[in-house]
Amino acid sequence: DAGVTQSPTHLIKTRGQQVTLRCSPKSGHDTVSWYQQALGQGPQFIFQYYEEEERQRGNFPDRFSGHQFPNYSSELNVNALLLGDSALYLCASSLGSLAGVNEQFFGPGTRLTVL
Amino acid sequence: GENVEQHPSTLSVQEGDSAVIKCTYSDSASNYFPWYKQELGKRPQLIIDIRSNVGEKKDQRIAVTLNKTAKHFSLHITETQPEDSAVYFCAASRGAGGTSYGKLTFGQGTILTVHP
């Protein structure tokens, strides 16, 4: 039973570029949430995808967008990269279709460095 | 929106001692409180969670207590071991259901060091 997987592991980009990060949820899960974790900080919620739609969003600009595919995997896209976007990007999967069930399981993350 | 404060930011204990980490939250509608352990360079791992309908939950050496009136919850680790050394995060959520989808709001983290 595969856990949450993410790719790539590390990524280096320059300011102004665009990046796409990928996530496959844990087997049986249908909901993917994305978090940004700056160095020395707790994860911050970016958005959540369920049934291929964004259903909740945190305080992040429109440069951050996402997508969920029919197989429940998800992508996070960041446009016009800024130095401040350098962080660990974490994907968490959960079973969103069942009310009251909250456990979120995290992937290993993608370390994004913007130069 | 929800705000979660976590204390202390660093905690150093001797092996075998107990460790306590405390969190307060602001949203009285929050009803799910997980704790995550994150080792250096690794993913956050869920170690224990508690829902608002109980006041305490234990799992071997780990326990969590919740005081809904005061809006605070705590992680207790007994008989600490060097492998308990990591960063611990508390989080709060309104839970999934209705118009709430389980967004987690995290505390700032506690670096726990257990000295042999």
mmCIF file of N, CA, C and O in Angstrom, chain B residues 18 23 26 39 42 49 52-54 62 64-65 69 75 82-83 103 109 112 114-115:
data_model
loop_
_atom_site.group_PDB
_atom_site.id
_atom_site.type_symbol
_atom_site.label_atom_id
_atom_site.label_comp_id
_atom_site.label_asym_id
_atom_site.label_seq_id
_atom_site.Cartn_x
_atom_site.Cartn_y
_atom_site.Cartn_z
ATOM 1 N N SER B 18 10.195 13.464 31.243
ATOM 2 C CA SER B 18 8.972 13.751 30.478
ATOM 3 C C SER B 18 9.114 15.084 29.741
ATOM 4 O O SER B 18 9.884 15.955 30.170
ATOM 5 N N CYS B 23 -0.182 24.114 23.271
ATOM 6 C CA CYS B 23 -0.708 24.917 22.169
ATOM 7 C C CYS B 23 -2.025 25.552 22.573
ATOM 8 O O CYS B 23 -2.813 24.953 23.319
ATOM 9 N N SER B 26 -7.459 29.781 18.601
ATOM 10 C CA SER B 26 -8.365 30.926 18.710
ATOM 11 C C SER B 26 -9.791 30.629 18.256
ATOM 12 O O SER B 26 -10.742 31.262 18.736
ATOM 13 N N GLU B 39 11.138 14.809 11.589
ATOM 14 C CA GLU B 39 12.586 14.674 11.710
ATOM 15 C C GLU B 39 13.247 15.454 10.580
ATOM 16 O O GLU B 39 12.626 15.734 9.560
ATOM 17 N N LYS B 42 12.650 15.203 6.703
ATOM 18 C CA LYS B 42 11.616 14.205 6.435
ATOM 19 C C LYS B 42 10.219 14.818 6.505
ATOM 20 O O LYS B 42 10.044 15.978 6.859
ATOM 21 N N ASP B 49 -3.777 12.218 17.658
ATOM 22 C CA ASP B 49 -4.751 13.293 17.450
ATOM 23 C C ASP B 49 -5.878 13.146 18.466
ATOM 24 O O ASP B 49 -6.032 12.103 19.100
ATOM 25 N N SER B 52 -12.782 16.899 19.732
ATOM 26 C CA SER B 52 -13.289 17.746 20.812
ATOM 27 C C SER B 52 -14.241 17.035 21.758
ATOM 28 O O SER B 52 -14.595 17.593 22.804
ATOM 29 N N ASN B 53 -14.653 15.829 21.434
ATOM 30 C CA ASN B 53 -15.592 15.130 22.314
ATOM 31 C C ASN B 53 -14.893 14.335 23.422
ATOM 32 O O ASN B 53 -15.553 13.669 24.221
ATOM 33 N N VAL B 54 -13.544 14.399 23.462
ATOM 34 C CA VAL B 54 -12.807 13.738 24.532
ATOM 35 C C VAL B 54 -11.812 14.717 25.133
ATOM 36 O O VAL B 54 -11.422 15.694 24.491
ATOM 37 N N ILE B 62 2.889 8.395 24.648
ATOM 38 C CA ILE B 62 2.403 9.699 24.194
ATOM 39 C C ILE B 62 0.965 9.905 24.646
ATOM 40 O O ILE B 62 0.154 8.980 24.583
ATOM 41 N N VAL B 64 -2.237 13.149 24.759
ATOM 42 C CA VAL B 64 -2.663 14.507 24.434
ATOM 43 C C VAL B 64 -3.868 14.845 25.319
ATOM 44 O O VAL B 64 -4.733 13.993 25.551
ATOM 45 N N THR B 65 -3.880 16.058 25.843
ATOM 46 C CA THR B 65 -5.005 16.538 26.625
ATOM 47 C C THR B 65 -5.605 17.753 25.946
ATOM 48 O O THR B 65 -4.903 18.514 25.272
ATOM 49 N N THR B 69 -12.650 24.671 26.984
ATOM 50 C CA THR B 69 -13.048 25.941 27.603
ATOM 51 C C THR B 69 -11.934 26.965 27.485
ATOM 52 O O THR B 69 -12.155 28.120 27.144
ATOM 53 N N LEU B 75 0.726 18.141 24.413
ATOM 54 C CA LEU B 75 1.322 16.844 24.105
ATOM 55 C C LEU B 75 2.238 16.467 25.258
ATOM 56 O O LEU B 75 3.063 17.286 25.684
ATOM 57 N N PRO B 82 16.279 9.170 22.980
ATOM 58 C CA PRO B 82 16.964 10.008 21.985
ATOM 59 C C PRO B 82 16.248 10.041 20.634
ATOM 60 O O PRO B 82 16.241 11.078 19.958
ATOM 61 N N GLU B 83 15.598 8.951 20.272
ATOM 62 C CA GLU B 83 14.891 8.930 18.980
ATOM 63 C C GLU B 83 13.613 9.767 18.979
ATOM 64 O O GLU B 83 12.988 9.953 17.925
ATOM 65 N N LYS B 103 -9.101 21.959 6.726
ATOM 66 C CA LYS B 103 -7.852 22.720 6.625
ATOM 67 C C LYS B 103 -7.146 22.731 7.971
ATOM 68 O O LYS B 103 -7.745 23.026 9.002
ATOM 69 N N GLY B 109 5.957 25.168 15.899
ATOM 70 C CA GLY B 109 6.856 24.038 16.087
ATOM 71 C C GLY B 109 7.689 24.135 17.357
ATOM 72 O O GLY B 109 7.998 25.238 17.844
ATOM 73 N N LEU B 112 12.477 19.484 19.967
ATOM 74 C CA LEU B 112 12.731 18.678 21.164
ATOM 75 C C LEU B 112 14.060 17.956 21.006
ATOM 76 O O LEU B 112 14.286 17.257 20.005
ATOM 77 N N VAL B 114 16.463 15.266 23.088
ATOM 78 C CA VAL B 114 16.575 14.339 24.212
ATOM 79 C C VAL B 114 18.024 13.902 24.321
ATOM 80 O O VAL B 114 18.557 13.251 23.417
ATOM 81 N N HIS B 115 18.668 14.251 25.419
ATOM 82 C CA HIS B 115 20.089 13.949 25.623
ATOM 83 C C HIS B 115 20.252 12.580 26.287
ATOM 84 O O HIS B 115 19.598 12.313 27.291
#
